[in-house]
CSV table of C-alpha atoms in Angstrom, one decimal:
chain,number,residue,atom,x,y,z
A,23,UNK,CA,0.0,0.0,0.0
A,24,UNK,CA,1.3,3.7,-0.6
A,25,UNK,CA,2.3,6.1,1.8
A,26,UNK,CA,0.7,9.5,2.3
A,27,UNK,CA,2.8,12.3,2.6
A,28,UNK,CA,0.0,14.9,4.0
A,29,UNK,CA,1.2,18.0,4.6
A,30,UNK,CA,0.0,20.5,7.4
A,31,UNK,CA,0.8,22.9,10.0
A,32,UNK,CA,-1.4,21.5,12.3
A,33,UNK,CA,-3.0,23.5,15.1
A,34,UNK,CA,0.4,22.4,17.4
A,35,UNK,CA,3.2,25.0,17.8
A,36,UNK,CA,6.2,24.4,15.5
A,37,UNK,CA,4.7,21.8,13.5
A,38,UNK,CA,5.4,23.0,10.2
A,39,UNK,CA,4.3,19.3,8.1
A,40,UNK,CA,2.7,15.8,8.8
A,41,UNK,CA,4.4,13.1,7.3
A,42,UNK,CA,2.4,10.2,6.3
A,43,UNK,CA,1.9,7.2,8.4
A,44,UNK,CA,2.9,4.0,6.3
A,45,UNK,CA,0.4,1.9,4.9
A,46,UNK,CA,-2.5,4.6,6.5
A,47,UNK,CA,-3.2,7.0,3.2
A,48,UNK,CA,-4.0,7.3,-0.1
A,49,UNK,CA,-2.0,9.2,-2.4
A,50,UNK,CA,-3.5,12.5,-3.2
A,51,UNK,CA,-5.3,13.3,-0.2
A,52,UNK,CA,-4.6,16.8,1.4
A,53,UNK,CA,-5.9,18.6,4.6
A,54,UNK,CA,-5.6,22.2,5.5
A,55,UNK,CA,-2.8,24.4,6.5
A,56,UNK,CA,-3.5,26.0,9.9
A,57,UNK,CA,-0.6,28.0,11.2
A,58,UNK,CA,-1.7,28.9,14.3
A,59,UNK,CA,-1.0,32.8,14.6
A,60,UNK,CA,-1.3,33.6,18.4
A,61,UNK,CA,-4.6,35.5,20.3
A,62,UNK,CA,-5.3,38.5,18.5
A,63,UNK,CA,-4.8,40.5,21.5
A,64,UNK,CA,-1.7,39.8,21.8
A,65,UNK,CA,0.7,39.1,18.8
A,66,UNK,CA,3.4,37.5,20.6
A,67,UNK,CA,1.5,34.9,22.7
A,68,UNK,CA,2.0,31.1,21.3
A,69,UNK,CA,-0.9,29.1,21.0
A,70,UNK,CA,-0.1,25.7,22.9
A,71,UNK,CA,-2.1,22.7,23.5
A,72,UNK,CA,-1.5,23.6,27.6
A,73,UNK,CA,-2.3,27.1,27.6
A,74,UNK,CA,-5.9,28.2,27.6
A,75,UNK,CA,-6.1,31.3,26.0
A,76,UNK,CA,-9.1,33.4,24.7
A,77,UNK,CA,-9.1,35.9,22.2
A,78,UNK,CA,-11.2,39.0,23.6
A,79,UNK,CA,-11.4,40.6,20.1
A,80,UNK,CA,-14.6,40.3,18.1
A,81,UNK,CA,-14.1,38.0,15.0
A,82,UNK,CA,-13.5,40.0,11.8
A,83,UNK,CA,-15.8,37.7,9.9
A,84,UNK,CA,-18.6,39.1,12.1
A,85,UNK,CA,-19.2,42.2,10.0
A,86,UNK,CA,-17.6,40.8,7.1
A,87,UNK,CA,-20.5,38.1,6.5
A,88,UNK,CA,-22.7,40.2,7.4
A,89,UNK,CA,-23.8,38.0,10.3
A,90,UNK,CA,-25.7,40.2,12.7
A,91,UNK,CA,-28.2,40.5,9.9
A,92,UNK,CA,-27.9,37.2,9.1
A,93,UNK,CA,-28.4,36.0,12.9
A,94,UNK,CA,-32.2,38.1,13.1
A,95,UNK,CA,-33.1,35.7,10.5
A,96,UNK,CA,-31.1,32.2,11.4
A,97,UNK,CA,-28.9,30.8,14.0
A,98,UNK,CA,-29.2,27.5,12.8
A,99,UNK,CA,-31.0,25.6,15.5
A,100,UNK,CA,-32.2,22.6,14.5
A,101,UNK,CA,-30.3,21.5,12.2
A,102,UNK,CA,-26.8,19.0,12.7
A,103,UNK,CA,-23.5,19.9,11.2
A,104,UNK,CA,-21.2,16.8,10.7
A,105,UNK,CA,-17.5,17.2,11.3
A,106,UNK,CA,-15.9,14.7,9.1
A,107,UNK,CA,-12.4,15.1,10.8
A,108,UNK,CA,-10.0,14.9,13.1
A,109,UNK,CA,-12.6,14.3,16.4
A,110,UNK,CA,-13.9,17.1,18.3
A,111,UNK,CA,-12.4,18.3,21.4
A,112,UNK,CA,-15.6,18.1,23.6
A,113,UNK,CA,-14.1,20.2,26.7
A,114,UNK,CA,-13.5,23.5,24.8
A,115,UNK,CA,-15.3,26.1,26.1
A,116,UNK,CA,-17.1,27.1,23.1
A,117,UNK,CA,-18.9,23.4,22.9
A,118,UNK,CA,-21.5,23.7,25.3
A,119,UNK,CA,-24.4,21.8,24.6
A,120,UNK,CA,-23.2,22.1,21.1
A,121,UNK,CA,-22.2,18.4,20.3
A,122,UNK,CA,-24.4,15.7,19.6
A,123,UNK,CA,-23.0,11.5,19.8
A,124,UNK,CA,-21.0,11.3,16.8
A,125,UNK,CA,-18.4,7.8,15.6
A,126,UNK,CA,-15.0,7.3,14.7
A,127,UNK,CA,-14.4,5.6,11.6
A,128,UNK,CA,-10.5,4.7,11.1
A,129,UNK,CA,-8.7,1.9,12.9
A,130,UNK,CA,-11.2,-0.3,14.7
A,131,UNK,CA,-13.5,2.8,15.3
A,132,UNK,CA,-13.0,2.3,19.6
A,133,UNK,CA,-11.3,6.3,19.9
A,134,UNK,CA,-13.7,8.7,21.4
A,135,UNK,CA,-15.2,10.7,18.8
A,136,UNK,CA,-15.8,14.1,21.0
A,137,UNK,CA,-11.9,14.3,21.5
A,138,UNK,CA,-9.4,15.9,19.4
A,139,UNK,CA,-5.7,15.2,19.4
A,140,UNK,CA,-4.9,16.9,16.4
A,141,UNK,CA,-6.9,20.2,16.5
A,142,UNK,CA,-8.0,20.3,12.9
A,143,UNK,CA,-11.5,19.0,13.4
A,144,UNK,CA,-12.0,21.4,16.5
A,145,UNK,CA,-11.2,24.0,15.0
A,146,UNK,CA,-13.2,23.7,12.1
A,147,UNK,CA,-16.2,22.8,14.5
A,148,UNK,CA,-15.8,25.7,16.2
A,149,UNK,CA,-16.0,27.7,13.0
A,150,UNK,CA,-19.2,26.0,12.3
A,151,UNK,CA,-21.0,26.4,15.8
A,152,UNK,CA,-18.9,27.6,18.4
A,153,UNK,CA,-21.0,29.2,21.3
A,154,UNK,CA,-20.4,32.8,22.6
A,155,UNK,CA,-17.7,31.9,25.6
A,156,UNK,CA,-17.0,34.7,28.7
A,157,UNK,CA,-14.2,36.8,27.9
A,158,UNK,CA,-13.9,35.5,24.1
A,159,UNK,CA,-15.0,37.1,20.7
A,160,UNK,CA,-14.9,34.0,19.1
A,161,UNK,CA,-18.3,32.7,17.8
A,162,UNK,CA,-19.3,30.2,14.9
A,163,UNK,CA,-21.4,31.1,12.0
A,164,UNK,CA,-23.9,29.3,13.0
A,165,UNK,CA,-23.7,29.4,16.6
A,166,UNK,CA,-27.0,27.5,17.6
A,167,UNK,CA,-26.4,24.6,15.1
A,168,UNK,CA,-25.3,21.3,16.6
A,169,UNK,CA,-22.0,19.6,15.8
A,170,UNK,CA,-21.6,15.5,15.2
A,171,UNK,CA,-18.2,14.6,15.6
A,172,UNK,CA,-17.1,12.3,12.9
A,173,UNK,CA,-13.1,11.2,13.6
A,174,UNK,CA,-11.8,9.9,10.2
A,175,UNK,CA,-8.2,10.4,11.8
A,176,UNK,CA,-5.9,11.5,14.6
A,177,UNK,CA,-2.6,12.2,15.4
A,178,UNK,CA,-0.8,10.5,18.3
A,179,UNK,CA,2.1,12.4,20.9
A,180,UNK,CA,5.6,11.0,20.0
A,181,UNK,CA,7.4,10.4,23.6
A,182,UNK,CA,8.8,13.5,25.0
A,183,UNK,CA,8.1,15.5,21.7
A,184,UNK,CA,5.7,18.4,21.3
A,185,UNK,CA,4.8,17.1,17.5
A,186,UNK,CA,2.8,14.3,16.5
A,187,UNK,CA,2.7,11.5,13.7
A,188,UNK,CA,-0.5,11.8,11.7
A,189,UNK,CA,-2.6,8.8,11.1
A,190,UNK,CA,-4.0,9.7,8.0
A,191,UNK,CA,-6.9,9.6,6.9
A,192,UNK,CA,-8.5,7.1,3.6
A,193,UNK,CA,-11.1,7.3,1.1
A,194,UNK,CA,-12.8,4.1,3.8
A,195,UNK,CA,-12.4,6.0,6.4
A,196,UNK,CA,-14.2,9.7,5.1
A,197,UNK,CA,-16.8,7.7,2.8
A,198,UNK,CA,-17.7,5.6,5.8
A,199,UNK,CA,-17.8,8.6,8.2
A,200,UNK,CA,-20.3,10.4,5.4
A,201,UNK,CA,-22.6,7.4,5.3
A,202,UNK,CA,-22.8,7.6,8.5
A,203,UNK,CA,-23.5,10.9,9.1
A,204,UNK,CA,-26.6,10.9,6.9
A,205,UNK,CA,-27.9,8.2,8.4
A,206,UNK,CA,-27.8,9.9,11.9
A,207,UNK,CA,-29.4,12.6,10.6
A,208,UNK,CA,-26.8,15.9,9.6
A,209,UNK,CA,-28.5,17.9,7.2
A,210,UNK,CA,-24.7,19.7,6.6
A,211,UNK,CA,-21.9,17.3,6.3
A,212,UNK,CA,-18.9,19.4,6.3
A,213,UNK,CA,-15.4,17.7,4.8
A,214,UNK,CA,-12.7,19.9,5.3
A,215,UNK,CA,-9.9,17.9,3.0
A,216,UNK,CA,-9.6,16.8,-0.5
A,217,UNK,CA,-8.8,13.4,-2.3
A,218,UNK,CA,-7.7,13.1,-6.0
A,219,UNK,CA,-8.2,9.2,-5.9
A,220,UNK,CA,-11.3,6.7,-5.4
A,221,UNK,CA,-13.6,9.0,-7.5
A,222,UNK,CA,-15.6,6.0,-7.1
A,223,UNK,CA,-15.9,5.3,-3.1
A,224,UNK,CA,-16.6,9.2,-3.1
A,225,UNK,CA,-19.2,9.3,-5.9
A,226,UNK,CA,-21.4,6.9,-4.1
A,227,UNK,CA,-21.0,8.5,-0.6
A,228,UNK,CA,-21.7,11.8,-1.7
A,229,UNK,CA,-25.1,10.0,-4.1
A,230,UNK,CA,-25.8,8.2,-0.5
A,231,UNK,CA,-25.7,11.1,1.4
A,232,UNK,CA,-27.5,13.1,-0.7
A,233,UNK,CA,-30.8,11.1,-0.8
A,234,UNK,CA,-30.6,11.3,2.5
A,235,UNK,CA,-31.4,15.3,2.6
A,236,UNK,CA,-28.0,15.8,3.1
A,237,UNK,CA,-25.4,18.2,1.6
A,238,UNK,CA,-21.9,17.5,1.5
A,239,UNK,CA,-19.6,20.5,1.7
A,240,UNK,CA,-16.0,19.9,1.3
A,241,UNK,CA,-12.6,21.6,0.3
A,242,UNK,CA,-11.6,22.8,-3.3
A,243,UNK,CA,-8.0,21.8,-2.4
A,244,UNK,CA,-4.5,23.5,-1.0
A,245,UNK,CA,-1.9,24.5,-3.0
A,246,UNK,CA,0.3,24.7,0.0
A,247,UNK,CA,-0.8,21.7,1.1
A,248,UNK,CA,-0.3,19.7,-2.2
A,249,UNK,CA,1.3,16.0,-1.6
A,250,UNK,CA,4.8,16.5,-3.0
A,251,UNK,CA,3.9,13.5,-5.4
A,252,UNK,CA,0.9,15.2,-7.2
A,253,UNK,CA,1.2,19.0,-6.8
A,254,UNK,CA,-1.7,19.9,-9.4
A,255,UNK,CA,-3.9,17.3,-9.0
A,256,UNK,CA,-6.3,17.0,-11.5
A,257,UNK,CA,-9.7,15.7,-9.4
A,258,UNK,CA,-10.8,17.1,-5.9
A,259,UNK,CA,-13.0,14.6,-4.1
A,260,UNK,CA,-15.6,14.8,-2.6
A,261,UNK,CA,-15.9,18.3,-3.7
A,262,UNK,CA,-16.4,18.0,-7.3
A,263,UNK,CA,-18.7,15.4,-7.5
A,264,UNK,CA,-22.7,16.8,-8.5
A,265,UNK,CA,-24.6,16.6,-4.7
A,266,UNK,CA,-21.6,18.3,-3.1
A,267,UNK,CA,-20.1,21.8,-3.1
A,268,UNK,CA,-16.3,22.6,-3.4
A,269,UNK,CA,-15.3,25.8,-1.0
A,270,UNK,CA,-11.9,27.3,-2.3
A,271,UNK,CA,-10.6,30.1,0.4
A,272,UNK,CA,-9.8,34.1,0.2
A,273,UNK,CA,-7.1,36.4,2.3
A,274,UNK,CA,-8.4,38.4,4.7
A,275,UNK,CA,-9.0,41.0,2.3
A,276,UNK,CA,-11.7,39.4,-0.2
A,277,UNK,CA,-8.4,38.6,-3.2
A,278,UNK,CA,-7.8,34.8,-4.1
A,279,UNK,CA,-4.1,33.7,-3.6
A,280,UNK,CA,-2.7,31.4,-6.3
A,281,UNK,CA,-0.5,30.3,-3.9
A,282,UNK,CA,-3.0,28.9,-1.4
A,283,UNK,CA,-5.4,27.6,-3.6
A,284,UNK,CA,-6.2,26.2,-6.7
A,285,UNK,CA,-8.8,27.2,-9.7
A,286,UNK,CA,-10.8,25.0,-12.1
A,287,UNK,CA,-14.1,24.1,-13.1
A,288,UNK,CA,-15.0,22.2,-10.0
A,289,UNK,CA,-14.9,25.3,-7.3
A,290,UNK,CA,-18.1,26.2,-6.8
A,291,UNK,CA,-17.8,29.2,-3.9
A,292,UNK,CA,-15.5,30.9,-2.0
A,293,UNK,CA,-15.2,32.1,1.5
A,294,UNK,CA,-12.7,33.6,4.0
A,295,UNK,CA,-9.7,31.3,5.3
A,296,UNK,CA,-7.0,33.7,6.4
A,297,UNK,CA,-6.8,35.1,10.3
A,298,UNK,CA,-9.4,32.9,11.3
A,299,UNK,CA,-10.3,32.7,15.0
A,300,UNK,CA,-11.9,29.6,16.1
A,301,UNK,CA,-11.8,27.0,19.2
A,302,UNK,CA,-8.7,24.9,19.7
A,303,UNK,CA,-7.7,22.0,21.8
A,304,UNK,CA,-6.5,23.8,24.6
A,305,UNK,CA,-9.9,24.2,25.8
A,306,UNK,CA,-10.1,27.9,24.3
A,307,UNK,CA,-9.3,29.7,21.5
A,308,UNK,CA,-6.8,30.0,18.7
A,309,UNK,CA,-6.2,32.4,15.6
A,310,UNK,CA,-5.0,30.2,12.5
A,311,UNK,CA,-3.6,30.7,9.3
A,312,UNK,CA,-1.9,34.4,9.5
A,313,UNK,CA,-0.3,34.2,6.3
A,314,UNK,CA,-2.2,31.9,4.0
A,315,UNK,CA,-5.7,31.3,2.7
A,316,UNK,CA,-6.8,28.0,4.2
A,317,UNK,CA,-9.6,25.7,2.1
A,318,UNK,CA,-10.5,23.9,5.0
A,319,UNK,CA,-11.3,26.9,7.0
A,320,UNK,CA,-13.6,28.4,4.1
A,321,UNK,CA,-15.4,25.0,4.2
A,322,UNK,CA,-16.1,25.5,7.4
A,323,UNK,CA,-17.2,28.6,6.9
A,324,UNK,CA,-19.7,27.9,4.1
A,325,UNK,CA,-20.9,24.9,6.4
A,326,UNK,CA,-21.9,27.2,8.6
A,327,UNK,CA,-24.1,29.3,6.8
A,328,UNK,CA,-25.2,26.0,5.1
A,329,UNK,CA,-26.8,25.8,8.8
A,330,UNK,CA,-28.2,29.1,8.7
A,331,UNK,CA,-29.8,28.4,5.6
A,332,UNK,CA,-31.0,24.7,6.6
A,333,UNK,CA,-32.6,25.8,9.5
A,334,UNK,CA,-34.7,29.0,8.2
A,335,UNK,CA,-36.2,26.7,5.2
A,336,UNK,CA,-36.0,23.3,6.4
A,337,UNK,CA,-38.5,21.8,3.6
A,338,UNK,CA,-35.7,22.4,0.9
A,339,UNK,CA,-33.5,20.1,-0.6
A,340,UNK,CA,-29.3,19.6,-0.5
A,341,UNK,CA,-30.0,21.4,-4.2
A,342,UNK,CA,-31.7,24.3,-3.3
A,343,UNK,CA,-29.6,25.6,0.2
A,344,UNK,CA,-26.7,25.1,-1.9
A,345,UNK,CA,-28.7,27.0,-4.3
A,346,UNK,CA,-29.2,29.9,-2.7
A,347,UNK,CA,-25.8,30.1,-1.1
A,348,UNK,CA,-24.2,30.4,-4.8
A,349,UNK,CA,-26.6,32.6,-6.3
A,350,UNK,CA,-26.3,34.7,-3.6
A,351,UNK,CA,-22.4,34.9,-2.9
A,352,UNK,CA,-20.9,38.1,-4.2
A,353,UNK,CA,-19.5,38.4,-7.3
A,354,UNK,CA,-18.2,41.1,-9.6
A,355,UNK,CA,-20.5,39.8,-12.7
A,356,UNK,CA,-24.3,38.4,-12.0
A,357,UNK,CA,-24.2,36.0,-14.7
A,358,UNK,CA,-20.9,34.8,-14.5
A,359,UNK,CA,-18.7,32.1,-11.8
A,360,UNK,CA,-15.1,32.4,-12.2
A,361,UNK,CA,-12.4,29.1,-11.5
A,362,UNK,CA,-10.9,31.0,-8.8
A,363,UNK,CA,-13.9,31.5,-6.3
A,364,UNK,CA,-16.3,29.9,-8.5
A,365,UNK,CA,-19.5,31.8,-8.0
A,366,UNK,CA,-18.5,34.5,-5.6
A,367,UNK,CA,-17.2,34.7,-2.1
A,368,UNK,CA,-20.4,33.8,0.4
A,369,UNK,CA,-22.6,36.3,1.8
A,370,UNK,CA,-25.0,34.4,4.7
A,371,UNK,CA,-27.6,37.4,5.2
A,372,UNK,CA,-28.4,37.3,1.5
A,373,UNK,CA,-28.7,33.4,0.7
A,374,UNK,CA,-31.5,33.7,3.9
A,375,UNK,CA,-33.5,36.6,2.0
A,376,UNK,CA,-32.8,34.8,-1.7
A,377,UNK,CA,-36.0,35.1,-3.3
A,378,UNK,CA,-35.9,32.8,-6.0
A,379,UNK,CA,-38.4,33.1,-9.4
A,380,UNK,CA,-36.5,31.2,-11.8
A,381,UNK,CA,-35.3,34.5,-13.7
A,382,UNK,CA,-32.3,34.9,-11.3
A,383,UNK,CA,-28.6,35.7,-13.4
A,384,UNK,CA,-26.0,32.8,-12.7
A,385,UNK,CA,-26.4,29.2,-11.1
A,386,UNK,CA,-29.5,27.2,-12.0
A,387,UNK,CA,-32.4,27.2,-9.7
A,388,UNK,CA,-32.8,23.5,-9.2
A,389,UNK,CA,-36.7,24.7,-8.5
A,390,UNK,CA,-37.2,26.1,-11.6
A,391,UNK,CA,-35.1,24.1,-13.9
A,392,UNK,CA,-34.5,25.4,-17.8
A,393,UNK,CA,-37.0,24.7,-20.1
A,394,UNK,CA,-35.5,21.6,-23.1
A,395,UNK,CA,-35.2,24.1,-25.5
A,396,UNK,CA,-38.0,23.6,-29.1
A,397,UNK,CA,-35.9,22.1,-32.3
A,398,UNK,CA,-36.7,24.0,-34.9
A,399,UNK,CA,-38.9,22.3,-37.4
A,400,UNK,CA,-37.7,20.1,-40.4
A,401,UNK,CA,-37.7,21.8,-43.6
A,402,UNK,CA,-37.9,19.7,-46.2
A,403,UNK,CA,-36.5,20.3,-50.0
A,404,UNK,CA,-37.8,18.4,-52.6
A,405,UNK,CA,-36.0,18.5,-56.1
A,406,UNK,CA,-38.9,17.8,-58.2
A,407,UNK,CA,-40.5,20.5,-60.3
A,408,UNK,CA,-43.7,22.2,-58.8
A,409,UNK,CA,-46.9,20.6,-59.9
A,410,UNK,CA,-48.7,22.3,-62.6
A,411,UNK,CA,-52.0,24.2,-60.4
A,412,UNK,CA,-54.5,23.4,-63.7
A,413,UNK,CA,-54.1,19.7,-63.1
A,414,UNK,CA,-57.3,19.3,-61.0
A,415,UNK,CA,-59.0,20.6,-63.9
A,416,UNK,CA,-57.3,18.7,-66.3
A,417,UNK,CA,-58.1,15.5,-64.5
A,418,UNK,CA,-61.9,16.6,-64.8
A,419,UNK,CA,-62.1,16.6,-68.6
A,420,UNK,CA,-60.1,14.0,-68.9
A,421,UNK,CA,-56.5,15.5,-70.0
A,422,UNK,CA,-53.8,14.0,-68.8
A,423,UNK,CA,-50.3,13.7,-70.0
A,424,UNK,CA,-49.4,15.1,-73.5
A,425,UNK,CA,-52.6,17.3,-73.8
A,426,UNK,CA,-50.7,20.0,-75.7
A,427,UNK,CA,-49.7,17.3,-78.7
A,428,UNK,CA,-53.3,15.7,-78.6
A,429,UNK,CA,-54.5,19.5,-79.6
A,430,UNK,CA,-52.1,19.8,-82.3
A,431,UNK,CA,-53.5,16.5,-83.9
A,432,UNK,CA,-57.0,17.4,-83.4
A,433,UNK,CA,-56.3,20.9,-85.2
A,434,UNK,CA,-54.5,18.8,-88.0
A,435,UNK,CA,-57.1,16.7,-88.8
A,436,UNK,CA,-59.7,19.2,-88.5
A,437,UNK,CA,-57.6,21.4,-91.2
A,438,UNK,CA,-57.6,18.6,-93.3
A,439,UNK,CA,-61.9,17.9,-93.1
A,440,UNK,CA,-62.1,21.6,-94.5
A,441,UNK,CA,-59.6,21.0,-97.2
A,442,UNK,CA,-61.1,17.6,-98.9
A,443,UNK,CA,-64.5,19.5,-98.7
A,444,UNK,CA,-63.1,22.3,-100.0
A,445,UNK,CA,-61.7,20.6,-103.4
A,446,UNK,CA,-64.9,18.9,-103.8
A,447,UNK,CA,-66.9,21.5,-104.8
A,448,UNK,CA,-70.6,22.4,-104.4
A,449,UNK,CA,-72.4,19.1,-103.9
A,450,UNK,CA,-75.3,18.2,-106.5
A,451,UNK,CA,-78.4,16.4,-106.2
């Protein structure tokens, strides 16, 4: 079996890569780069897996999404958001009543789900749903959603070392941790990594899921994050596949960053992934990604108002919350998706107040789907001359073919009558 080489920062101070655990991976797969930056308050402060730290300033993606409007319309109760992951660190002070019983799906599936030793899934969670916390400006975009821990893989403390070995993740293990997920009942199923192998495990997880009323939203793919071994990789799964939406990630500012993450045809929306302040296994919080553009973070993100959405028009389908989040995302040109942030960077307050006719510029309403478009009927040529319009008549009297030549004989023959009569002379009696 192949070795992974996944590469990450990993929410664990001075852990610059993961290296691949042998016979655990599958070539191609990639998870997120998430530098952790230090509390916001203070620049210099380290963010350790011992040191509980809050971050007292309000989250920039607060007013950025648009989220206080968004909140008066949706906070995403109700509805269950599926952390297909790492595990979820259960003790963090953001998670509350926020987590529901989730599984773990790698080894023999006996590690507690609601525990994180690798921070990736917690702080994607806390992204998602994180509560308000005392003392901390960090709060998910949905922040009344529940989360379901799904642990598709850990890492493990090497003795007397602050860094960990990775135990990767597999196609088995996500696919499985989808299935089940939709069969427990998450409307959202967020999967913040991408695969470019078994297109067909994926396929039918993300078909599975799907008919379940579930929507699968999962990363457009790192650039930064690329295995070594396939740096443009041509397929990103699950993301690409129809029933799923691929998130790829912005700066801080709004631009895209060729050199976090990719383009193509199969990104479908874009959301913030730099700076981002979310819950971290310390027990509080964490700022990640200073200097790069994370996917996995703008999943997150889009998960979240996936929530939002969900929960303000529960009778829609997977098609049409994913719907209104791409025709509602900002974008310079209405009509028009791009390969960089497909069809604009998200905008939560807007997708809630989408009012959708069928007429709307860009993405196809899946309610109001386009009309088969009319052929245009057959003309047909014929190359035989045009049938002479006196034929009825003719027919009537009893003219057919060579009429013109059957008058010419009659007028001989008639000429003829008057001429023998004519050299006869005057009869006598």
């Amino acid at each position: 079996m192949r070795t992974r080489s996944l590469r990450s920062a990993a929410a664990i101070v001075g852990l610059a890569a993961m290296l691949g655990a042998a016979g655990t991976g599958i070539s191609g797969m990639a998870i997120a780069d998430e530098t952790p930056t230090g509390p916001a308050v203070d620049a210099g402060q380290q963010c350790t897996p011992a040191s509980q730290v809050l971050v007292s300033g309000a989250s920039y993606l607060v007013e950025r999404l648009g989220l206080e409007e968004a909140w008066t319309l949706s906070r995403g109760r109700g509805v269950t958001v599926a952390v297909v992951d790492s595990g979820v660190e259960a003790a963090n002070v953001h998670f509350a009543d926020a987590l529901v019983p989730g599984v773990s799906t790698f080894g023999d599936g006996t590690a507690p789900a609601a525990d994180d030793l690798f921070g990736h899934g917690t702080a994607v969670a806390g992204l998602i749903a994180a509560r308000p916390a005392e003392g901390s400006g960090v709060v998910g975009i949905a922040p009344e959603a529940k989360i379901m821990p799904v642990r598709a893989f850990e890492s493990a403390p090497e003795d007397g070392q602050s860094s960990r070995d990775l135990v990767a993740p597999s196609a088995a293990s996500v696919t499985s941790g989808i299935r089940w997920a939709a069969d427990h009942g998450a409307q959202i199923i967020n999967v913040s990594l991408s695969d470019d192998q078994s297109a067909d495990l994926y396929a039918d997880a993300v078909a599975y899921a799907h008919a379940r009323g579930s929507l699968v939203i999962a990363s457009a793919g790192n650039r930064n994050t690329a295995n070594a071994d396939s740096p443009d990789p041509a397929h990103f799964y699950p993301g690409e596949l129809p029933g799923a939406l691929a998130v790829s990630a912005v700066l801080k500012d709004g631009t895209w960053n060729a050199d976090s993450s990719y383009a193509g045809a199969h990104v479908d929306i874009a959301a913030p992934g730099q700076s981002m302040p979310s819950a971290y296994i310390s027990g509080g919080d964490c700022v990640f990604n200073g200097d790069s553009a994370s996917s996995s973070y703008a999943t997150a993100v889009v998960s979240g108002a996936a929530a939002l959405v969900a929960a303000r028009y529960p009778t829609e389908s997977p098609d049409q919350w994913a719907f209104r989040l791409t025709q509602s995302a900002m974008r310079v040109s209405p009509a028009e998706r791009s390969d960089t942030v497909g069809w604009g960077e998200v905008r939560p307050a807007e997708a809630l107040s989408l009012v959708d006719d069928g007429a709307l510029p860009g993405p196809q309403s899946p309610a109001f789907p386009s009309a088969t478009p009319t052929p245009e009927p057959t003309r047909t040529i014929s190359v035989d001359a045009d049938a002479d319009p006196l034929d009825p008549a003719r027919a009537i009297v009893g003219w057919g073919f060579g009429t013109a030549a059957t008058i010419s004989v009659i007028t001989l023959l008639l000429a003829r009558g008057r001429a023998r009569r004519s050299s006869a002379g005057p009869s006598t009696r």
